[in-house]
Coordinates of C-alpha atoms in Angstrom, one line a residue:
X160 CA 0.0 0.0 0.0
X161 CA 1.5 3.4 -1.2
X162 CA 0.9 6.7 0.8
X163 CA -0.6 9.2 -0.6
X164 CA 1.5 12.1 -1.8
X165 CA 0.4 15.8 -0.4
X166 CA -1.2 17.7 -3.0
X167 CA 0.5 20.2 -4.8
X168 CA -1.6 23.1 -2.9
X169 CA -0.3 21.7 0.6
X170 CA 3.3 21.3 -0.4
X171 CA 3.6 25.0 -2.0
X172 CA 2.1 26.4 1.7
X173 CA 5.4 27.3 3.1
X174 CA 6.5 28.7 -0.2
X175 CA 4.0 31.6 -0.2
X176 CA 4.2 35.3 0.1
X177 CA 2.8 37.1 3.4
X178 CA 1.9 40.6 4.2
X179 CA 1.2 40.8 7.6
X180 CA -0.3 43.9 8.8
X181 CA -0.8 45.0 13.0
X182 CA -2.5 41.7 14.1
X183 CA -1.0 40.1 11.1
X184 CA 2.4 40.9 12.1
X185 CA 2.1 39.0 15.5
X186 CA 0.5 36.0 14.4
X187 CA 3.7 35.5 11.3
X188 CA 6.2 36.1 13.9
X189 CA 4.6 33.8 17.0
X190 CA 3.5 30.9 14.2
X191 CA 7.0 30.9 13.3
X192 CA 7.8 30.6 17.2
X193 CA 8.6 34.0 17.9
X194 CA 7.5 35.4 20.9
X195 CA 4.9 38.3 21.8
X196 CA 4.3 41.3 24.3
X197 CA 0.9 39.7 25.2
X198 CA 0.3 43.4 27.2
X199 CA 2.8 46.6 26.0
X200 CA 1.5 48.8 28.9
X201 CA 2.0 46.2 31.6
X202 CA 5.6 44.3 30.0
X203 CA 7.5 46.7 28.3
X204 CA 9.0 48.9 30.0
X205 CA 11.4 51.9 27.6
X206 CA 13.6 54.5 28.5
X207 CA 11.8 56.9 26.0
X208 CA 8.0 56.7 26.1
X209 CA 5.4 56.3 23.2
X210 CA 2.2 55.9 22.9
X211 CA 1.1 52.5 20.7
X212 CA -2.5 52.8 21.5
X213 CA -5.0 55.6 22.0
X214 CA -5.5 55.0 25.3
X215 CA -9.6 55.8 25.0
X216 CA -9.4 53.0 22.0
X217 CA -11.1 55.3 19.7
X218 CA -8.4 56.6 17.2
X219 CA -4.9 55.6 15.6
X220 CA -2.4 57.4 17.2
X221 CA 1.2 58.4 14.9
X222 CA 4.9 57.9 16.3
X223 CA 7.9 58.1 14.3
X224 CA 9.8 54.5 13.2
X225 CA 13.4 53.8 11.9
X226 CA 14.4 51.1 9.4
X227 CA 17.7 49.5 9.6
X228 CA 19.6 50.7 6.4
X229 CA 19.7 46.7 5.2
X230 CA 15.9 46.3 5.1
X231 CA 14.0 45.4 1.6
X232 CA 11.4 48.1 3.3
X233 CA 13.8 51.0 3.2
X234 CA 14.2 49.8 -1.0
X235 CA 10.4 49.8 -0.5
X236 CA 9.9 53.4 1.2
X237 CA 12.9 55.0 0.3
X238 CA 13.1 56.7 3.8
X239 CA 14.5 55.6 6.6
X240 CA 12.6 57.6 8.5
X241 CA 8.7 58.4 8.8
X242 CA 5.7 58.6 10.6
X243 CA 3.0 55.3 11.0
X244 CA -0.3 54.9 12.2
X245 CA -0.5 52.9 15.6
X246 CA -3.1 50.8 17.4
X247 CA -2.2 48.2 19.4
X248 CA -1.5 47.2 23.0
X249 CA 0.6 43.8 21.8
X250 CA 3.9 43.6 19.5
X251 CA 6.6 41.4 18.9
X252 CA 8.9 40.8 21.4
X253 CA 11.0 38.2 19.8
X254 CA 11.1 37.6 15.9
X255 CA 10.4 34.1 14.2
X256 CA 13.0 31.8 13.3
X257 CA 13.9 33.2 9.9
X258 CA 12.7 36.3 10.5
X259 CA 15.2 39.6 11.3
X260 CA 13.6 42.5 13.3
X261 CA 14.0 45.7 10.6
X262 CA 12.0 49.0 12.1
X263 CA 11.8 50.4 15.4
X264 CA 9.9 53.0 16.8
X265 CA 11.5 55.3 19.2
X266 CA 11.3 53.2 22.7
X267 CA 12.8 50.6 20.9
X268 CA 10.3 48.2 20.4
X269 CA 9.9 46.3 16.8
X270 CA 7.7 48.1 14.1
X271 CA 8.3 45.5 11.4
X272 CA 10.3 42.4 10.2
X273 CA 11.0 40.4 6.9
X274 CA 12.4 37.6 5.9
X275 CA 16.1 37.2 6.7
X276 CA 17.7 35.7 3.4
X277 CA 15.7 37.8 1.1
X278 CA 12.4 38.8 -0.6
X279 CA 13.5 37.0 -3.1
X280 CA 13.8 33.9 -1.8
X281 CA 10.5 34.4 0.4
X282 CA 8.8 37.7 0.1
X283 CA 7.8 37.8 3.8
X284 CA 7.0 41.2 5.3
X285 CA 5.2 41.8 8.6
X286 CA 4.7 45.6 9.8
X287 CA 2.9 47.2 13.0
X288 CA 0.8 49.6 11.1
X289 CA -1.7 50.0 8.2
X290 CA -0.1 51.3 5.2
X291 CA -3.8 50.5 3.7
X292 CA -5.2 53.3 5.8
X293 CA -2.1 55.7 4.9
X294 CA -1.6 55.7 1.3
X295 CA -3.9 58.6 0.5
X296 CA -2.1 60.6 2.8
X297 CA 1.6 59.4 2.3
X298 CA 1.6 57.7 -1.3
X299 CA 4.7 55.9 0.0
X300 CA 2.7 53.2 1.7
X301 CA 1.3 52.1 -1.4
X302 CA 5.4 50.7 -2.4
X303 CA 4.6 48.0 0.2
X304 CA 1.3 46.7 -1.0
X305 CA 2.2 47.6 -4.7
X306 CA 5.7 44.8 -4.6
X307 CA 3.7 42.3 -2.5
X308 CA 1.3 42.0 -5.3
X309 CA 3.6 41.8 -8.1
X310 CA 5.4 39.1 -5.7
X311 CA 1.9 37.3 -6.3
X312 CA 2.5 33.5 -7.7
X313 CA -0.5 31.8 -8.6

């Protein structure tokens, strides 16, 4: 008796692209056995403070981030340096195993990752924010979205 082969769909899984956006972010980075900040205001604890979360849970708030000069999302934005939209009270704590932590915001705590040998051997991008509700304000945002669907494979 012969086992059955996977399908070709449940083979190619890990061989995907992912944006992963806020929530998004998390869940890459913890399914790939990273590890979270399950509660930012009660865990982390920075030398410089900034908000992450309106505190009333009613609006984005906006804090400045940094790439690391070796990131694809510096290629992507072109700036090291800019302004993103923030809601959240969780974040990454510890990347995944083959991710590499590539944006910070001020306090020090990680803004975004990415793959760590390359988008083009895995285009894998996870950020904090929502370039999706920035783009009209800051075309910039629309690099990220824009190279993650031409990374598309059917």
């Amino acid at each position: 008796r012969s086992t059955p082969k996977p399908s070709s769909a449940a083979s190619d899984v890990y061989k995907r692209q992912i944006l992963g956006i806020c929530r998004g972010h998390q869940i890459l980075n913890a399914s790939l056995n990273g590890d979270l900040y399950q509660d930012l205001p009660s865990e982390y604890k920075a030398y410089k403070a900034v908000v992450h979360r309106d505190p009333a849970e009613r609006n984005y708030v906006y804090h400045p981030i940094e790439l690391d000069a070796s990131s694809e999302l510096l290629r992507l934005y072109e700036d090291a340096n800019f302004e993103v939209n923030s809601f959240h009270h969780q974040a990454v704590k510890v990347h995944g195993e083959g991710m590499k932590i590539v944006a910070h915001a001020p306090d020090g705590l990680n803004e975004a990752s990415e793959w760590s040998k390359g988008l083009d051997d895995r285009w894998i991008i996870g950020v904090q924010w929502h370039p999706e509700k920035m783009y009209q304000k800051e075309p910039a945002h629309l690099n990220i979205m824009r190279d993650f669907l031409l990374h598309l494979r059917p």
